[in-house]
PDB file of C-alpha atoms in Angstrom:
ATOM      1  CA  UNK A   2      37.374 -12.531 -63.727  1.00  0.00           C
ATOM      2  CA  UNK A   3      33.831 -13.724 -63.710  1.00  0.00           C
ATOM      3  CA  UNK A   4      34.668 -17.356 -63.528  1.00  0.00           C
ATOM      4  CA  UNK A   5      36.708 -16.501 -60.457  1.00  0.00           C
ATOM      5  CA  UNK A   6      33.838 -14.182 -58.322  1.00  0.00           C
ATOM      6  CA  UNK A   7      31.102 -17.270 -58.950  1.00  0.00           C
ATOM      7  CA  UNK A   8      33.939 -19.770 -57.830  1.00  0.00           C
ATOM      8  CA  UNK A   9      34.429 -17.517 -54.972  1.00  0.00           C
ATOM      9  CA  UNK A  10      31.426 -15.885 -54.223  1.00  0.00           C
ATOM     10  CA  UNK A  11      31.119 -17.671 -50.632  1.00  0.00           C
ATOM     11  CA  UNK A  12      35.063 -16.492 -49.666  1.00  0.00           C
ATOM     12  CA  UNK A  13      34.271 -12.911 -51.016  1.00  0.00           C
ATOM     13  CA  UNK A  14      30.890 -12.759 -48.906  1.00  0.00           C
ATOM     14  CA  UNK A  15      32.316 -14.304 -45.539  1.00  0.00           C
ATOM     15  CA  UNK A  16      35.435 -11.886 -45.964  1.00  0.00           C
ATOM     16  CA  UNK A  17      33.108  -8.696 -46.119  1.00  0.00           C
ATOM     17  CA  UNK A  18      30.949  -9.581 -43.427  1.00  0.00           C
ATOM     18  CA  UNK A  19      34.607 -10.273 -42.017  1.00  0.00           C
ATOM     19  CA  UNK A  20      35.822  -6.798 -42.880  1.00  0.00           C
ATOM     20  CA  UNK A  21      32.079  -4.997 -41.860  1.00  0.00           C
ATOM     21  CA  UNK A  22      32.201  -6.760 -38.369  1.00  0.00           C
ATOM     22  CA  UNK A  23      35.820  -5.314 -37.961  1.00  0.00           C
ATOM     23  CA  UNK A  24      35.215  -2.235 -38.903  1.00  0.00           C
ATOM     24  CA  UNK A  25      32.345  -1.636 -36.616  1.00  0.00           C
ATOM     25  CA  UNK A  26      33.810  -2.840 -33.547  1.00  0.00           C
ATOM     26  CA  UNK A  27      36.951  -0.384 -34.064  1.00  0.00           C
ATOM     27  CA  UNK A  28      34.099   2.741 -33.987  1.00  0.00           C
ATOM     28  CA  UNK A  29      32.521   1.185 -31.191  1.00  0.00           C
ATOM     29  CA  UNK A  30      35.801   0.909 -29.348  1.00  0.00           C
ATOM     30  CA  UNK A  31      36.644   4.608 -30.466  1.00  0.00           C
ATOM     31  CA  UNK A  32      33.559   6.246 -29.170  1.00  0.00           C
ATOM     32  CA  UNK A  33      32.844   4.645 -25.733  1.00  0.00           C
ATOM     33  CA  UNK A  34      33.538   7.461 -22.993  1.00  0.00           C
ATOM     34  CA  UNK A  35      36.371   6.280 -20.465  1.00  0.00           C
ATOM     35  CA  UNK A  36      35.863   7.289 -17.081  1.00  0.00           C
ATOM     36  CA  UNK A  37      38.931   7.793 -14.431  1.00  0.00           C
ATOM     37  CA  UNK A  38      38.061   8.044 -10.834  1.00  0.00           C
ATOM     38  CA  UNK A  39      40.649   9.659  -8.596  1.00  0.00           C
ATOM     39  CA  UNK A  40      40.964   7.006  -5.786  1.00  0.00           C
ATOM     40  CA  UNK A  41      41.559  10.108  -3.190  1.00  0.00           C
ATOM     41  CA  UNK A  42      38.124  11.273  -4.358  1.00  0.00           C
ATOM     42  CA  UNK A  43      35.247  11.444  -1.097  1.00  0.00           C
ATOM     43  CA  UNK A  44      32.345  11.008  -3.896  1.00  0.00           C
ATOM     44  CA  UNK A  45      30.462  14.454  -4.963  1.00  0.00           C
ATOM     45  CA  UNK A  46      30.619  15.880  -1.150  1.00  0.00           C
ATOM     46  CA  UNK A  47      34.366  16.469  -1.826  1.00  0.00           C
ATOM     47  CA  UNK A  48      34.145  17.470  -5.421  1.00  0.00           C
ATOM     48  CA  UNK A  49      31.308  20.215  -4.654  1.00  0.00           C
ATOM     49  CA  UNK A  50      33.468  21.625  -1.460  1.00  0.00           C
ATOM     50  CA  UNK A  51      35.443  23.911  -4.136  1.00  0.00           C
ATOM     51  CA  UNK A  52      31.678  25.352  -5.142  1.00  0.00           C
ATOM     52  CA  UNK A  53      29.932  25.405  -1.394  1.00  0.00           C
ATOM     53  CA  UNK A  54      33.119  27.457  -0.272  1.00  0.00           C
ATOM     54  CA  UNK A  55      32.593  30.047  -3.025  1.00  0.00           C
ATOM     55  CA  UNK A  56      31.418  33.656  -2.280  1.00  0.00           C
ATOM     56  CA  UNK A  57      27.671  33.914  -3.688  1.00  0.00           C
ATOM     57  CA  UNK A  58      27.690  34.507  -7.532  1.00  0.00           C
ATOM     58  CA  UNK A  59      25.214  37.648  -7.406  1.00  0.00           C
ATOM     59  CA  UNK A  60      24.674  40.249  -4.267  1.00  0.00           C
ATOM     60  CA  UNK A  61      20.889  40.543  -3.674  1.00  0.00           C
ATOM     61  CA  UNK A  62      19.429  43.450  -5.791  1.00  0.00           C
ATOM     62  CA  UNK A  63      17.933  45.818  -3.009  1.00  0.00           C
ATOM     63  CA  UNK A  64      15.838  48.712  -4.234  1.00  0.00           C
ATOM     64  CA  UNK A  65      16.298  51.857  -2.339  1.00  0.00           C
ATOM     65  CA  UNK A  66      14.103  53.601  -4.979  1.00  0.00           C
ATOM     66  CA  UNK A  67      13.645  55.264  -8.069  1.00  0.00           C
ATOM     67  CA  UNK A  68      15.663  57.814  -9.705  1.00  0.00           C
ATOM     68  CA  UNK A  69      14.784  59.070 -13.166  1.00  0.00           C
ATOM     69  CA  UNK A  70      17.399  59.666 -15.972  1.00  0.00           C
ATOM     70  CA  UNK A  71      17.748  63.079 -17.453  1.00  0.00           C
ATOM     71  CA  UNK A  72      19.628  64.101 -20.360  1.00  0.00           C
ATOM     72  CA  UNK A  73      22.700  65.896 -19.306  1.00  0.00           C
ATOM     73  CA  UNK A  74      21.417  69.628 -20.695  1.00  0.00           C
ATOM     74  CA  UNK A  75      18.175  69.164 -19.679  1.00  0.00           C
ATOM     75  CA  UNK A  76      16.037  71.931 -18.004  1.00  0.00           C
ATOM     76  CA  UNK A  77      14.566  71.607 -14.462  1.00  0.00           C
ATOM     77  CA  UNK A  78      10.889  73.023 -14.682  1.00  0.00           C
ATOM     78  CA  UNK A  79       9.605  73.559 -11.201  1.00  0.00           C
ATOM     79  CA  UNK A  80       5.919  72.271 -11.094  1.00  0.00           C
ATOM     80  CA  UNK A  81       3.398  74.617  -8.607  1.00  0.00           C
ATOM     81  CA  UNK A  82       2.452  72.727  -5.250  1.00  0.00           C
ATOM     82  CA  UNK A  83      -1.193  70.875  -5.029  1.00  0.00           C
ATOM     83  CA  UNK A  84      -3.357  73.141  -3.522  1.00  0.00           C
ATOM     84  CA  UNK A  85      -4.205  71.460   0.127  1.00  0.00           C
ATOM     85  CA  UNK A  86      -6.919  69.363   0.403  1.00  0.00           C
ATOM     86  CA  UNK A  87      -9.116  68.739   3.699  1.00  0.00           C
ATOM     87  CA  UNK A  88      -8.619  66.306   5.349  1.00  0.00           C
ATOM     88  CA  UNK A  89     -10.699  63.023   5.404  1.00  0.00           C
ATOM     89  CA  UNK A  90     -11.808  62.220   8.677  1.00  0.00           C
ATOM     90  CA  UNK A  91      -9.999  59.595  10.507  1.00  0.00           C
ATOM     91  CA  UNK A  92     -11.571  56.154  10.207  1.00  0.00           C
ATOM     92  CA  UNK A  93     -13.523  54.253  12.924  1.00  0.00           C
ATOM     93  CA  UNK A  94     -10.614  51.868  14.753  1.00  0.00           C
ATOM     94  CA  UNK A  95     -11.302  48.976  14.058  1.00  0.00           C
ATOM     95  CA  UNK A  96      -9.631  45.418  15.393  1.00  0.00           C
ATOM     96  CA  UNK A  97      -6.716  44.536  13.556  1.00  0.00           C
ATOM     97  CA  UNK A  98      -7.000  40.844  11.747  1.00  0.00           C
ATOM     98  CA  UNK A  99      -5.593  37.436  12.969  1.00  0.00           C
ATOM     99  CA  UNK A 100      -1.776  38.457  12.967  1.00  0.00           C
ATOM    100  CA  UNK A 101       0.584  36.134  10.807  1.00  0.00           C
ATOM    101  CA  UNK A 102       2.996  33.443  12.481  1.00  0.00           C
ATOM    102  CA  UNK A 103       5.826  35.143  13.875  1.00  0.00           C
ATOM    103  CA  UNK A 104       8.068  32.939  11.803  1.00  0.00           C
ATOM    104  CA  UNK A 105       6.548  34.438   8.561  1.00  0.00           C
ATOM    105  CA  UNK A 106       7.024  37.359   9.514  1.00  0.00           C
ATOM    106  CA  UNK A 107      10.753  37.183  10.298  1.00  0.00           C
ATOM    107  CA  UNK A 108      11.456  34.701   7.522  1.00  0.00           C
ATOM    108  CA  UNK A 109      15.198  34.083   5.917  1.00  0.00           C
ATOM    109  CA  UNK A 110      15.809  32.997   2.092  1.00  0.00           C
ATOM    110  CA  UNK A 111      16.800  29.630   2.830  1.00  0.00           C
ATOM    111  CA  UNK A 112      17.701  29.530  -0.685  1.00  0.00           C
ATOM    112  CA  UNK A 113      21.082  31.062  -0.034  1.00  0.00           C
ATOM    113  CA  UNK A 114      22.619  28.330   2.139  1.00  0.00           C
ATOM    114  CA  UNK A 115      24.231  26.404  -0.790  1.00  0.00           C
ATOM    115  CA  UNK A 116      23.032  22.636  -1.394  1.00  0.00           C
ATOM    116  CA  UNK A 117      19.399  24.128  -0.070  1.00  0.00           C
ATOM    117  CA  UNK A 118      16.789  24.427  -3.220  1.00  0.00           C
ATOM    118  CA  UNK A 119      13.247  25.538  -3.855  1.00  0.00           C
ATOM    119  CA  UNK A 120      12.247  21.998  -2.884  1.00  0.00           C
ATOM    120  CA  UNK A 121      13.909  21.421   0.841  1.00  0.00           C
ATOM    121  CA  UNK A 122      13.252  24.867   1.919  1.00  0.00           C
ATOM    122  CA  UNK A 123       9.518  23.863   1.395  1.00  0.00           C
ATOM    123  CA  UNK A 124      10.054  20.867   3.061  1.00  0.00           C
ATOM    124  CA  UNK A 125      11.998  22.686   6.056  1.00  0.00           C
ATOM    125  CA  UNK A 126       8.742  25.366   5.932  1.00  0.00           C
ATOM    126  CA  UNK A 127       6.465  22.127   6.881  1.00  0.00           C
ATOM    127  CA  UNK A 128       8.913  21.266   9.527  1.00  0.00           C
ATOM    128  CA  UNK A 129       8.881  24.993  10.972  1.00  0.00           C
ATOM    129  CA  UNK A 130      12.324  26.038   9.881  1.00  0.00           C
ATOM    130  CA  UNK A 131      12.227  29.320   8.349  1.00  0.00           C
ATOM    131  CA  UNK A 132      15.477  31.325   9.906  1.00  0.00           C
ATOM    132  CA  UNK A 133      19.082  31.186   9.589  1.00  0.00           C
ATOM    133  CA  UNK A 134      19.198  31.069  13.454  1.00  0.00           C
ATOM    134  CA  UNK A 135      17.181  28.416  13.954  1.00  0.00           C
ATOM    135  CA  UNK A 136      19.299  26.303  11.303  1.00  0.00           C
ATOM    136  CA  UNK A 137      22.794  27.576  13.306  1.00  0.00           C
ATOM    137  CA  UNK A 138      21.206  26.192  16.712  1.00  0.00           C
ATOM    138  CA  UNK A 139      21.125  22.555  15.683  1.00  0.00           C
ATOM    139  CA  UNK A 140      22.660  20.017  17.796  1.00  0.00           C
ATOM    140  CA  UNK A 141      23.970  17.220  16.451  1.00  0.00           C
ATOM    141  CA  UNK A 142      20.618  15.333  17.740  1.00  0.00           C
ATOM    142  CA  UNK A 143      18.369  17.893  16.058  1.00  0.00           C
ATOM    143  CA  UNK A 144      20.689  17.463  12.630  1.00  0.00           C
ATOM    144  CA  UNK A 145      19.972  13.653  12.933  1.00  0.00           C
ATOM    145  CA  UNK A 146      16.501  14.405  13.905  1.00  0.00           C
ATOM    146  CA  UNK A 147      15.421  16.423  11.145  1.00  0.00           C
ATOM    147  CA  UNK A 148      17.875  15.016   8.850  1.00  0.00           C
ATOM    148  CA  UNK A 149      15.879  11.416   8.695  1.00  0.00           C
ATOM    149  CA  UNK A 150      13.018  13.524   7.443  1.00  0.00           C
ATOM    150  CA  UNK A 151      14.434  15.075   4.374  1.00  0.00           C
ATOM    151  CA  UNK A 152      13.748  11.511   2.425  1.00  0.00           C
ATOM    152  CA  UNK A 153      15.895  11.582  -0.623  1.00  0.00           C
ATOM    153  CA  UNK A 154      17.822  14.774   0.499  1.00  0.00           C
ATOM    154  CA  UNK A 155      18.653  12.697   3.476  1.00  0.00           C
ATOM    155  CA  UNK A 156      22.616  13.404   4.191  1.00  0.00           C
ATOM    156  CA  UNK A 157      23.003  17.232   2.987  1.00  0.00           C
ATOM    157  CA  UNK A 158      22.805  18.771   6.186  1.00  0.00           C
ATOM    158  CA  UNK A 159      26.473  17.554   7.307  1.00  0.00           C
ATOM    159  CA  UNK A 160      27.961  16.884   3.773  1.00  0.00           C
ATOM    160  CA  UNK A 161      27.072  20.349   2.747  1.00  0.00           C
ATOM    161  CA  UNK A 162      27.232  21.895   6.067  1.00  0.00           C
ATOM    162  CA  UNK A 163      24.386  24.131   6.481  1.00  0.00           C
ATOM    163  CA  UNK A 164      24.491  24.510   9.967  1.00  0.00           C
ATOM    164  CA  UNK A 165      28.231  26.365   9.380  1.00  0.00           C
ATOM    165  CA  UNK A 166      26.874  28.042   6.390  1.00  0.00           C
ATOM    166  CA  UNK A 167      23.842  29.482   8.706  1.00  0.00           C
TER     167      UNK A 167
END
Protein backbone atom coordinates (compact mmCIF):
# COMPACT_ATOMS: atom_id res chain seq x y z
CA UNK A 1 0.00 0.00 0.00
CA UNK A 2 2.84 2.36 0.59
CA UNK A 3 4.63 1.57 -2.59
CA UNK A 4 1.40 2.43 -4.36
CA UNK A 5 0.54 6.16 -2.49
CA UNK A 6 4.45 7.32 -3.34
CA UNK A 7 3.89 5.93 -6.98
CA UNK A 8 0.75 7.84 -6.94
CA UNK A 9 1.08 10.61 -4.82
CA UNK A 10 0.69 13.22 -7.86
CA UNK A 11 -2.85 11.29 -9.12
CA UNK A 12 -4.07 11.20 -5.41
CA UNK A 13 -3.21 15.07 -4.94
CA UNK A 14 -4.66 16.35 -8.40
CA UNK A 15 -7.85 14.10 -7.69
CA UNK A 16 -8.50 15.90 -4.23
CA UNK A 17 -7.96 19.24 -5.34
CA UNK A 18 -10.33 17.65 -8.12
CA UNK A 19 -12.89 16.51 -5.58
CA UNK A 20 -12.37 20.00 -3.16
CA UNK A 21 -12.97 22.25 -6.31
CA UNK A 22 -16.23 20.17 -6.95
CA UNK A 23 -17.43 20.20 -3.90
CA UNK A 24 -17.24 23.88 -3.40
CA UNK A 25 -18.80 24.95 -6.48
CA UNK A 26 -21.98 22.63 -5.69
CA UNK A 27 -22.39 24.95 -2.18
CA UNK A 28 -21.80 27.90 -4.10
CA UNK A 29 -24.43 26.91 -6.62
CA UNK A 30 -26.80 25.87 -3.63
CA UNK A 31 -26.69 29.09 -1.75
CA UNK A 32 -26.88 31.89 -4.39
CA UNK A 33 -30.45 33.63 -3.95
CA UNK A 34 -32.55 33.37 -7.32
CA UNK A 35 -34.54 36.23 -8.05
CA UNK A 36 -37.94 36.05 -10.31
CA UNK A 37 -39.34 39.25 -11.57
CA UNK A 38 -42.98 39.20 -12.58
CA UNK A 39 -42.79 40.75 -16.13
CA UNK A 40 -46.41 42.48 -15.36
CA UNK A 41 -44.60 44.13 -12.45
CA UNK A 42 -44.60 48.47 -12.76
CA UNK A 43 -41.27 48.44 -10.44
CA UNK A 44 -41.90 49.30 -6.52
CA UNK A 45 -44.77 52.05 -7.44
CA UNK A 46 -47.02 49.03 -8.23
CA UNK A 47 -45.80 46.70 -5.57
CA UNK A 48 -46.31 49.47 -2.70
CA UNK A 49 -50.03 50.39 -4.16
CA UNK A 50 -51.38 47.32 -1.92
CA UNK A 51 -49.64 49.34 1.26
CA UNK A 52 -50.46 53.23 0.14
CA UNK A 53 -54.20 52.02 -0.23
CA UNK A 54 -54.26 50.65 3.33
CA UNK A 55 -56.28 52.33 6.17
CA UNK A 56 -53.58 53.95 8.66
CA UNK A 57 -52.12 51.24 11.04
CA UNK A 58 -52.79 53.34 14.38
CA UNK A 59 -55.68 56.19 14.98
CA UNK A 60 -53.95 59.27 16.50
CA UNK A 61 -53.97 59.03 20.37
CA UNK A 62 -55.98 62.28 21.38
CA UNK A 63 -56.05 63.12 25.06
CA UNK A 64 -59.28 64.45 26.27
CA UNK A 65 -57.86 64.24 29.84
CA UNK A 66 -57.19 62.51 32.85
CA UNK A 67 -59.25 60.17 34.75
CA UNK A 68 -57.88 58.42 37.81
CA UNK A 69 -58.45 54.66 38.58
CA UNK A 70 -60.16 53.67 41.75
CA UNK A 71 -60.52 50.39 43.20
CA UNK A 72 -64.00 49.18 42.72
CA UNK A 73 -65.01 49.42 46.77
CA UNK A 74 -63.31 52.35 47.27
CA UNK A 75 -64.67 55.28 49.41
CA UNK A 76 -65.31 58.81 47.99
CA UNK A 77 -63.97 61.33 50.72
CA UNK A 78 -65.25 64.76 49.90
CA UNK A 79 -62.31 67.27 50.44
CA UNK A 80 -63.56 71.01 52.01
CA UNK A 81 -63.40 73.89 49.28
CA UNK A 82 -60.16 76.40 49.32
CA UNK A 83 -61.10 79.19 51.17
CA UNK A 84 -61.27 82.23 48.42
CA UNK A 85 -58.45 84.12 47.85
CA UNK A 86 -58.35 87.94 46.64
CA UNK A 87 -57.85 88.55 43.76
CA UNK A 88 -54.52 89.73 42.14
CA UNK A 89 -54.92 92.76 40.35
CA UNK A 90 -55.15 92.57 36.68
CA UNK A 91 -51.84 93.13 34.91
CA UNK A 92 -50.77 96.25 32.93
CA UNK A 93 -51.80 95.32 28.98
CA UNK A 94 -49.18 95.03 27.45
CA UNK A 95 -48.48 94.50 23.39
CA UNK A 96 -48.72 91.09 22.43
CA UNK A 97 -45.27 89.65 20.68
CA UNK A 98 -44.46 89.23 16.91
CA UNK A 99 -47.36 86.68 16.07
CA UNK A 100 -46.18 83.29 14.42
CA UNK A 101 -46.64 82.56 10.53
CA UNK A 102 -50.08 81.76 9.91
CA UNK A 103 -48.95 78.52 8.35
CA UNK A 104 -47.48 77.39 11.76
CA UNK A 105 -50.12 78.01 13.28
CA UNK A 106 -52.57 75.97 11.17
CA UNK A 107 -50.02 73.27 10.42
CA UNK A 108 -51.03 69.47 9.18
CA UNK A 109 -48.83 66.21 10.04
CA UNK A 110 -47.57 65.74 6.72
CA UNK A 111 -46.34 62.60 8.04
CA UNK A 112 -49.63 60.86 7.44
CA UNK A 113 -49.80 61.10 3.64
CA UNK A 114 -48.07 57.71 2.99
CA UNK A 115 -44.62 57.76 0.97
CA UNK A 116 -44.11 61.36 2.95
CA UNK A 117 -41.26 60.94 5.87
CA UNK A 118 -39.60 63.05 8.52
CA UNK A 119 -37.18 64.11 5.79
CA UNK A 120 -39.57 65.57 2.77
CA UNK A 121 -41.95 67.11 5.09
CA UNK A 122 -38.86 69.23 6.18
CA UNK A 123 -38.03 69.77 2.86
CA UNK A 124 -41.79 70.74 1.89
CA UNK A 125 -41.58 73.15 5.34
CA UNK A 126 -38.59 75.11 3.38
CA UNK A 127 -40.74 75.22 0.36
CA UNK A 128 -43.85 76.62 2.45
CA UNK A 129 -46.02 73.55 2.34
CA UNK A 130 -47.36 72.83 5.62
CA UNK A 131 -51.32 71.88 4.97
CA UNK A 132 -53.18 69.14 3.51
CA UNK A 133 -55.04 71.81 1.42
CA UNK A 134 -52.37 73.32 0.02
CA UNK A 135 -50.95 69.76 -1.12
CA UNK A 136 -54.79 68.89 -2.65
CA UNK A 137 -54.60 72.30 -4.75
CA UNK A 138 -51.69 71.28 -6.93
CA UNK A 139 -51.95 71.50 -10.56
CA UNK A 140 -50.24 69.37 -12.53
CA UNK A 141 -47.67 72.44 -13.19
CA UNK A 142 -47.22 73.03 -9.47
CA UNK A 143 -46.64 68.93 -9.03
CA UNK A 144 -43.88 69.29 -11.75
CA UNK A 145 -42.81 72.46 -10.21
CA UNK A 146 -42.16 71.42 -6.84
CA UNK A 147 -41.57 67.95 -7.78
CA UNK A 148 -37.98 68.89 -9.56
CA UNK A 149 -37.08 70.17 -6.14
CA UNK A 150 -37.44 67.14 -4.01
CA UNK A 151 -33.78 65.89 -5.42
CA UNK A 152 -33.61 62.23 -4.73
CA UNK A 153 -37.36 62.00 -3.71
CA UNK A 154 -37.92 63.36 -7.13
CA UNK A 155 -41.05 61.19 -8.63
CA UNK A 156 -43.19 60.41 -5.30
CA UNK A 157 -45.62 62.98 -5.68
CA UNK A 158 -47.51 61.13 -8.71
CA UNK A 159 -46.24 57.51 -8.05
CA UNK A 160 -47.49 57.71 -4.55
CA UNK A 161 -50.19 60.11 -5.14
CA UNK A 162 -50.18 62.59 -2.46
CA UNK A 163 -52.17 65.04 -3.99
CA UNK A 164 -55.29 62.20 -3.87
CA UNK A 165 -54.15 61.16 -0.53
CA UNK A 166 -54.43 65.05 0.66
Amino acid sequence: MADFLQSNTGLLVVALVLAILVALWLLAANRKTRIELDPRDDGPARRNQALIDAPPAAVPHVEVGFVPLMEPDATIVAMPAPEPALAPAPAPVQAAPAAAPAAAATADDLLLIKGLGPKLRAQMADLGITTFAQIAAWSEADIDRIDAQLGRFQGRIRRESWVEQA
